[in-house]
Coordinates of N, CA and C in Angstrom, one line a residue:
M1 N 21.4 50.4 65.9 CA 21.6 49.9 64.5 C 23.0 50.3 64.1
S2 N 23.8 49.5 63.6 CA 25.0 49.9 63.0 C 24.9 50.5 61.6
R3 N 25.7 51.6 61.4 CA 25.5 52.2 60.1 C 26.5 51.6 59.1
I4 N 27.5 50.8 59.5 CA 28.5 50.4 58.7 C 28.4 48.8 58.4
V5 N 28.4 48.4 57.2 CA 28.4 47.0 56.8 C 29.8 46.5 56.8
S6 N 30.2 45.6 57.6 CA 31.5 45.1 57.7 C 31.9 44.2 56.5
G7 N 33.2 44.1 56.1 CA 33.6 43.1 55.1 C 33.6 43.6 53.7
I8 N 33.2 44.8 53.5 CA 33.2 45.4 52.1 C 34.3 46.4 52.0
S9 N 35.4 46.0 51.4 CA 36.6 46.8 51.5 C 36.9 47.7 50.3
T10 N 36.2 47.4 49.2 CA 36.4 48.3 48.1 C 35.1 48.8 47.4
L11 N 35.1 49.8 46.7 CA 33.9 50.3 46.0 C 33.4 49.3 45.0
R12 N 34.3 48.6 44.3 CA 33.8 47.6 43.4 C 33.1 46.4 44.1
Q13 N 33.6 46.1 45.2 CA 32.9 45.0 46.0 C 31.6 45.5 46.5
H14 N 31.5 46.8 46.8 CA 30.2 47.4 47.2 C 29.2 47.3 46.1
I15 N 29.6 47.7 44.9 CA 28.7 47.6 43.7 C 28.3 46.2 43.5
E16 N 29.2 45.3 43.5 CA 28.9 43.9 43.2 C 27.9 43.3 44.3
T17 N 28.1 43.7 45.6 CA 27.3 43.2 46.6 C 25.9 43.8 46.5
L18 N 25.7 45.1 46.1 CA 24.4 45.6 45.8 C 23.7 44.9 44.7
R19 N 24.5 44.4 43.7 CA 23.9 43.8 42.6 C 23.5 42.3 42.9
S20 N 24.3 41.6 43.7 CA 24.1 40.2 43.9 C 23.4 39.9 45.2
K21 N 23.8 40.6 46.3 CA 23.1 40.3 47.6 C 22.8 41.6 48.3
P22 N 21.8 42.4 47.9 CA 21.5 43.6 48.5 C 20.9 43.5 49.9
E23 N 20.4 42.3 50.3 CA 19.9 42.1 51.6 C 20.9 42.3 52.7
V24 N 22.2 42.2 52.3 CA 23.3 42.4 53.3 C 23.2 43.7 53.9
Y25 N 22.7 44.7 53.2 CA 22.6 46.1 53.7 C 21.4 46.4 54.5
R26 N 20.3 45.5 54.4 CA 19.1 45.8 55.1 C 19.3 45.7 56.6
P27 N 19.0 46.7 57.4 CA 19.1 46.6 58.9 C 18.0 45.7 59.4
L28 N 18.3 45.0 60.5 CA 17.3 44.1 61.1 C 16.2 44.8 61.7
R29 N 16.4 46.0 62.3 CA 15.4 46.8 62.9 C 15.6 48.3 62.6
C30 N 14.5 49.0 62.7 CA 14.5 50.5 62.5 C 15.3 51.1 63.6
P31 N 16.2 52.0 63.3 CA 17.1 52.6 64.3 C 16.2 53.6 65.2
N32 N 15.0 54.0 64.6 CA 14.2 55.0 65.4 C 13.2 54.3 66.3
C33 N 12.4 53.3 65.9 CA 11.4 52.7 66.7 C 11.6 51.2 67.0
K34 N 12.6 50.7 66.4 CA 13.1 49.2 66.6 C 12.1 48.2 66.0
H35 N 11.2 48.7 65.1 CA 10.3 47.8 64.3 C 11.1 47.0 63.3
S36 N 10.7 45.8 63.0 CA 11.4 45.0 62.1 C 11.0 44.9 60.7
C37 N 10.1 45.8 60.3 CA 9.7 45.8 58.9 C 10.2 47.0 58.2
L38 N 11.3 46.8 57.5 CA 11.9 47.9 56.7 C 11.8 47.6 55.2
W39 N 11.3 48.6 54.5 CA 11.2 48.4 53.0 C 12.3 49.1 52.3
N40 N 12.6 48.5 51.1 CA 13.6 49.2 50.2 C 13.0 50.6 49.9
H41 N 13.8 51.6 49.9 CA 13.4 53.0 49.7 C 14.3 53.6 48.7
G42 N 14.7 52.8 47.7 CA 15.6 53.4 46.7 C 17.0 53.6 47.2
C43 N 17.7 54.5 46.6 CA 19.1 54.8 47.0 C 19.3 56.3 46.8
Y44 N 20.4 56.8 47.4 CA 20.9 58.1 47.1 C 22.3 57.9 46.6
F45 N 22.8 58.9 45.9 CA 24.2 58.7 45.3 C 25.1 59.6 46.1
R46 N 26.3 59.1 46.3 CA 27.3 59.8 47.1 C 28.7 59.6 46.4
K47 N 29.4 60.7 46.5 CA 30.8 60.6 46.0 C 31.5 59.9 47.2
A48 N 32.2 58.8 46.8 CA 32.8 58.0 47.9 C 34.2 58.5 48.3
D49 N 34.9 59.1 47.5 CA 36.2 59.4 47.8 C 36.7 60.6 47.0
R50 N 37.3 61.6 47.6 CA 37.9 62.7 46.9 C 39.1 62.5 46.2
H51 N 39.9 61.4 46.6 CA 41.1 61.1 46.0 C 41.1 59.6 45.6
P52 N 40.1 59.3 44.6 CA 40.0 57.9 44.2 C 41.2 57.4 43.4
T53 N 41.5 56.2 43.4 CA 42.5 55.6 42.5 C 41.9 55.7 41.1
S54 N 42.7 55.5 40.1 CA 42.2 55.6 38.7 C 41.1 54.5 38.4
A55 N 41.3 53.4 39.0 CA 40.3 52.3 38.9 C 38.9 52.6 39.5
E56 N 39.0 53.4 40.6 CA 37.8 53.8 41.3 C 37.1 55.0 40.9
A57 N 37.8 55.8 40.1 CA 37.3 57.1 39.7 C 36.0 57.0 38.9
C58 N 35.9 56.0 38.1 CA 34.7 55.8 37.2 C 33.5 55.4 38.0
L59 N 33.7 55.0 39.3 CA 32.6 54.5 40.1 C 31.8 55.6 40.9
N60 N 32.5 56.8 41.0 CA 31.8 57.9 41.7 C 30.8 58.6 40.7
P61 N 29.7 59.0 41.3 CA 29.2 58.7 42.6 C 28.6 57.3 42.7
I62 N 28.6 56.7 43.8 CA 28.1 55.4 44.0 C 26.7 55.4 44.7
P63 N 25.9 54.4 44.5 CA 24.6 54.3 45.2 C 24.7 53.7 46.6
I64 N 24.0 54.4 47.5 CA 23.9 53.9 48.9 C 22.4 53.6 49.1
P65 N 22.1 52.3 49.4 CA 20.7 51.9 49.6 C 20.0 52.6 50.8
R66 N 18.7 52.8 50.7 CA 18.0 53.4 51.7 C 16.8 52.5 52.1
Y67 N 16.3 52.6 53.3 CA 15.2 51.8 53.8 C 14.3 52.6 54.5
L68 N 13.0 52.3 54.4 CA 11.9 53.0 55.1 C 11.2 52.1 56.1
C69 N 11.0 52.6 57.3 CA 10.3 51.8 58.3 C 8.7 51.9 58.0
A70 N 8.1 50.8 58.0 CA 6.7 50.7 57.7 C 5.9 51.3 58.9
S71 N 6.5 51.2 60.1 CA 5.8 51.7 61.3 C 5.9 53.2 61.5
C72 N 7.1 53.7 61.6 CA 7.3 55.1 62.0 C 7.6 56.0 60.8
R73 N 7.8 55.4 59.6 CA 8.0 56.2 58.4 C 9.4 56.9 58.3
H74 N 10.3 56.6 59.2 CA 11.6 57.1 59.1 C 12.5 56.3 58.2
S75 N 13.4 57.0 57.5 CA 14.3 56.3 56.6 C 15.7 56.2 57.2
C76 N 16.4 55.2 56.7 CA 17.8 55.0 57.2 C 18.6 54.4 56.0
S77 N 19.9 54.5 56.1 CA 20.8 53.9 55.1 C 22.0 53.3 55.8
R78 N 22.7 52.4 55.1 CA 23.9 51.8 55.6 C 25.0 51.9 54.6
L79 N 26.2 52.1 55.1 CA 27.4 52.3 54.2 C 28.3 51.0 54.3
P80 N 29.0 50.8 53.2 CA 30.0 49.7 53.2 C 31.2 50.2 54.0
S81 N 32.0 49.2 54.6 CA 33.1 49.6 55.5 C 34.2 50.4 54.8
C82 N 34.2 50.4 53.5 CA 35.2 51.2 52.8 C 34.9 52.7 52.7
I83 N 33.7 53.1 53.1 CA 33.4 54.5 53.0 C 33.2 55.0 54.5
A84 N 33.9 56.1 54.8 CA 33.7 56.7 56.1 C 32.5 57.5 56.2
P85 N 31.6 57.3 57.2 CA 30.5 58.2 57.3 C 30.9 59.7 57.6
R86 N 30.2 60.6 56.9 CA 30.4 62.0 57.1 C 31.8 62.5 56.8
R87 N 32.5 61.8 56.0 CA 33.9 62.2 55.5 C 34.0 62.0 54.1
W88 N 34.8 62.8 53.5 CA 35.1 62.8 52.0 C 36.2 61.9 51.6
Y89 N 37.0 61.5 52.5 CA 38.1 60.7 52.2 C 38.0 59.2 52.7
S90 N 38.6 58.3 52.0 CA 38.5 56.9 52.3 C 39.2 56.6 53.7
W91 N 38.8 55.5 54.4 CA 39.5 55.1 55.6 C 40.9 54.8 55.3
L92 N 41.3 54.3 54.2 CA 42.7 54.0 53.8 C 43.5 55.2 53.8
L93 N 43.0 56.3 53.1 CA 43.8 57.5 53.0 C 44.0 58.1 54.4
Q94 N 42.9 58.1 55.2 CA 42.9 58.6 56.6 C 44.0 57.8 57.4
Q95 N 44.0 56.5 57.2 CA 44.9 55.7 58.0 C 46.4 56.0 57.6
Q96 N 46.6 56.1 56.3 CA 48.0 56.5 55.9 C 48.5 57.8 56.4
A97 N 47.6 58.8 56.4 CA 48.0 60.1 56.9 C 48.2 60.1 58.4
L98 N 47.3 59.5 59.2 CA 47.4 59.3 60.6 C 48.7 58.5 61.0
K99 N 48.9 57.5 60.3 CA 50.0 56.6 60.6 C 51.3 57.3 60.4
S100 N 51.4 58.2 59.4 CA 52.6 59.0 59.2 C 52.9 59.9 60.4
L101 N 51.8 60.4 61.0 CA 52.0 61.3 62.2 C 52.3 60.4 63.4
L102 N 51.6 59.2 63.5 CA 51.9 58.4 64.7 C 53.4 57.9 64.7
T103 N 54.0 57.7 63.5 CA 55.4 57.2 63.5 C 56.4 58.4 63.5
G104 N 55.9 59.6 63.9 CA 56.8 60.7 64.1 C 57.0 61.7 62.9
G105 N 56.2 61.5 61.9 CA 56.3 62.4 60.8 C 55.6 63.8 61.1
S106 N 55.9 64.8 60.4 CA 55.3 66.1 60.6 C 54.0 66.2 59.9
L107 N 53.2 67.2 60.3 CA 52.0 67.5 59.7 C 52.2 68.0 58.2
H108 N 53.3 68.7 58.1 CA 53.6 69.3 56.7 C 54.0 68.1 55.8
R109 N 54.8 67.2 56.2 CA 55.2 66.0 55.4 C 54.0 65.1 55.1
S110 N 53.2 64.9 56.0 CA 52.0 64.1 55.8 C 51.1 64.8 54.8
S111 N 51.0 66.0 54.9 CA 50.1 66.9 53.9 C 50.6 66.7 52.5
V112 N 51.9 66.9 52.4 CA 52.6 66.8 51.1 C 52.5 65.4 50.5
T113 N 52.8 64.4 51.3 CA 52.8 63.0 50.9 C 51.6 62.6 50.4
H114 N 50.5 62.9 51.1 CA 49.1 62.4 50.8 C 48.3 63.4 50.0
D115 N 48.8 64.5 49.7 CA 48.1 65.5 49.0 C 46.8 65.9 49.6
L116 N 47.0 66.3 50.9 CA 45.8 66.7 51.7 C 46.1 68.0 52.4
C117 N 45.1 68.7 52.7 CA 45.2 70.0 53.4 C 45.7 69.7 54.9
R118 N 46.6 70.5 55.4 CA 47.1 70.3 56.7 C 45.9 70.4 57.8
N119 N 45.0 71.3 57.5 CA 43.8 71.4 58.5 C 43.0 70.2 58.5
T120 N 42.9 69.5 57.4 CA 42.1 68.3 57.4 C 42.8 67.2 58.2
I121 N 44.1 67.1 58.0 CA 44.9 66.0 58.8 C 44.9 66.4 60.3
R122 N 45.0 67.7 60.6 CA 45.0 68.2 62.0 C 43.7 67.9 62.6
R123 N 42.6 68.1 61.9 CA 41.3 67.7 62.4 C 41.1 66.2 62.7
W124 N 41.6 65.3 61.8 CA 41.6 63.9 62.0 C 42.4 63.6 63.2
W125 N 43.6 64.2 63.4 CA 44.5 63.9 64.5 C 43.8 64.3 65.8
R126 N 43.2 65.4 65.8 CA 42.5 65.8 67.1 C 41.3 64.9 67.4
W127 N 40.6 64.6 66.4 CA 39.5 63.6 66.5 C 40.0 62.3 67.1
L128 N 41.1 61.8 66.6 CA 41.6 60.5 67.1 C 42.0 60.6 68.5
A129 N 42.8 61.7 68.8 CA 43.2 61.9 70.2 C 42.1 62.0 71.2
L130 N 41.1 62.8 70.9 CA 39.9 62.9 71.8 C 39.1 61.7 71.9
S131 N 39.0 60.9 70.8 CA 38.1 59.7 70.9 C 38.8 58.5 71.4
T132 N 40.1 58.5 71.5 CA 40.9 57.3 71.9 C 40.4 56.6 73.2
P133 N 40.2 57.4 74.3 CA 39.8 56.6 75.5 C 38.5 55.7 75.2
T134 N 37.5 56.3 74.5 CA 36.3 55.4 74.2 C 36.7 54.3 73.3
F135 N 37.4 54.7 72.2 CA 37.7 53.7 71.2 C 38.6 52.5 71.8
E136 N 39.6 53.0 72.6 CA 40.5 52.0 73.2 C 39.7 51.0 74.1
F137 N 38.8 51.6 74.9 CA 38.0 50.7 75.8 C 37.3 49.6 75.0
F138 N 36.5 50.0 73.9 CA 35.8 49.0 73.2 C 36.6 48.1 72.3
L139 N 37.7 48.6 71.7 CA 38.5 47.8 70.9 C 39.3 46.8 71.8
K140 N 39.8 47.2 73.0 CA 40.5 46.2 73.8 C 39.5 45.2 74.4
S141 N 38.3 45.6 74.6 CA 37.3 44.6 75.0 C 37.1 43.5 74.0
R142 N 37.1 43.9 72.7 CA 36.9 43.0 71.6 C 38.2 42.2 71.2
Y143 N 39.4 42.9 71.3 CA 40.6 42.4 71.0 C 41.6 42.5 72.1
P144 N 41.6 41.6 73.1 CA 42.5 41.7 74.2 C 44.0 41.7 73.8
E145 N 44.3 41.1 72.6 CA 45.7 41.1 72.2 C 46.2 42.4 71.9
L146 N 45.4 43.5 71.8 CA 45.9 44.8 71.7 C 46.7 45.3 72.9
G147 N 46.5 44.6 74.1 CA 47.3 44.8 75.2 C 47.4 46.1 75.8
R148 N 48.4 46.3 76.6 CA 48.6 47.7 77.3 C 49.4 48.6 76.3
S149 N 49.1 49.9 76.5 CA 49.8 50.9 75.8 C 50.3 52.0 76.7
A150 N 51.4 52.5 76.4 CA 52.0 53.6 77.2 C 51.2 54.9 77.0
D151 N 50.7 55.1 75.8 CA 49.9 56.3 75.5 C 49.0 56.0 74.3
W152 N 48.2 57.0 73.9 CA 47.3 56.8 72.9 C 47.9 56.5 71.5
Q153 N 49.1 57.1 71.3 CA 49.7 56.9 70.0 C 50.2 55.5 69.9
S154 N 50.8 55.0 70.9 CA 51.3 53.5 70.8 C 50.1 52.6 70.7
F155 N 49.0 52.9 71.3 CA 47.8 52.1 71.1 C 47.4 52.0 69.7
W156 N 47.4 53.2 69.0 CA 47.0 53.2 67.6 C 48.0 52.5 66.7
L157 N 49.3 52.7 67.0 CA 50.3 52.0 66.2 C 50.0 50.5 66.3
T158 N 49.8 50.0 67.5 CA 49.5 48.6 67.7 C 48.3 48.1 67.0
C159 N 47.2 49.0 67.2 CA 45.9 48.6 66.5 C 46.0 48.6 65.0
L160 N 46.7 49.6 64.4 CA 46.8 49.7 63.0 C 47.7 48.7 62.4
S161 N 48.6 48.1 63.2 CA 49.4 47.0 62.7 C 48.7 45.7 62.7
A162 N 47.6 45.6 63.6 CA 46.8 44.4 63.7 C 45.6 44.4 62.7
M163 N 45.1 45.6 62.3 CA 43.9 45.7 61.5 C 43.9 47.0 60.8
P164 N 43.1 47.1 59.7 CA 43.0 48.4 59.0 C 42.0 49.3 59.8
L165 N 42.2 50.6 59.7 CA 41.3 51.6 60.3 C 39.8 51.3 60.0
S166 N 39.5 50.9 58.8 CA 38.2 50.7 58.4 C 37.5 49.5 59.2
C167 N 38.3 48.5 59.5 CA 37.8 47.4 60.4 C 37.6 47.8 61.8
A168 N 38.5 48.6 62.3 CA 38.4 49.1 63.7 C 37.2 50.0 63.8
M169 N 36.9 50.8 62.8 CA 35.8 51.7 62.9 C 34.5 51.0 62.7
A170 N 34.5 49.9 61.9 CA 33.3 49.1 61.7 C 33.0 48.4 63.0
D171 N 34.0 47.8 63.7 CA 33.8 47.2 64.9 C 33.2 48.1 66.0
L172 N 33.8 49.4 66.0 CA 33.2 50.3 67.0 C 31.8 50.7 66.7
D173 N 31.5 50.8 65.4 CA 30.1 51.1 65.0 C 29.2 50.0 65.4
H174 N 29.6 48.8 65.2 CA 28.8 47.6 65.7 C 28.6 47.6 67.2
D175 N 29.5 48.1 67.9 CA 29.4 48.2 69.4 C 28.6 49.4 69.8
G176 N 28.1 50.2 68.9 CA 27.2 51.4 69.2 C 28.0 52.6 69.4
V177 N 29.3 52.7 69.1 CA 30.1 53.8 69.3 C 29.9 54.7 68.1
D178 N 29.8 56.0 68.3 CA 29.7 56.9 67.2 C 31.0 57.2 66.6
V179 N 31.1 56.8 65.3 CA 32.3 57.1 64.5 C 32.0 58.1 63.4
P180 N 33.0 58.9 63.0 CA 32.6 59.9 61.9 C 31.9 59.4 60.7

């Protein structure tokens, strides 16, 4: 089961989708037992972004829908593509910080520009470098136009010019790859 629902790029769009079409978030099968009967199980609230824009600040915390399997009684939830699983910062902010490093910027400059801790950006950089072989395989399988790359950094520059990081991570999640 994928944890990320594609195509929901803003917190406002997430709130509106929950209000108008909540079935978009319902998984087809339980991730634990693969049974197909999942019940609504309320929601939990999550702070979506540590650095929200002024328009999104009033939306925090946001509801994340939960589902309960009628068979095995395990619960699960799904996130919109604008929210990174297990991370406090938006995919967009991560993309901006990483792209500044990919284009030759320093860790210090990226930290100051994006108002982020250097250790946080360094952790993202290491994660991206270590995960690239797997990510590159799946993304090139899905998007052959990403072509050949001399190194992992040129691959990500090509990829991020073709699509946002949130879309790449949602596609990887749908392929069963573990993303943060």
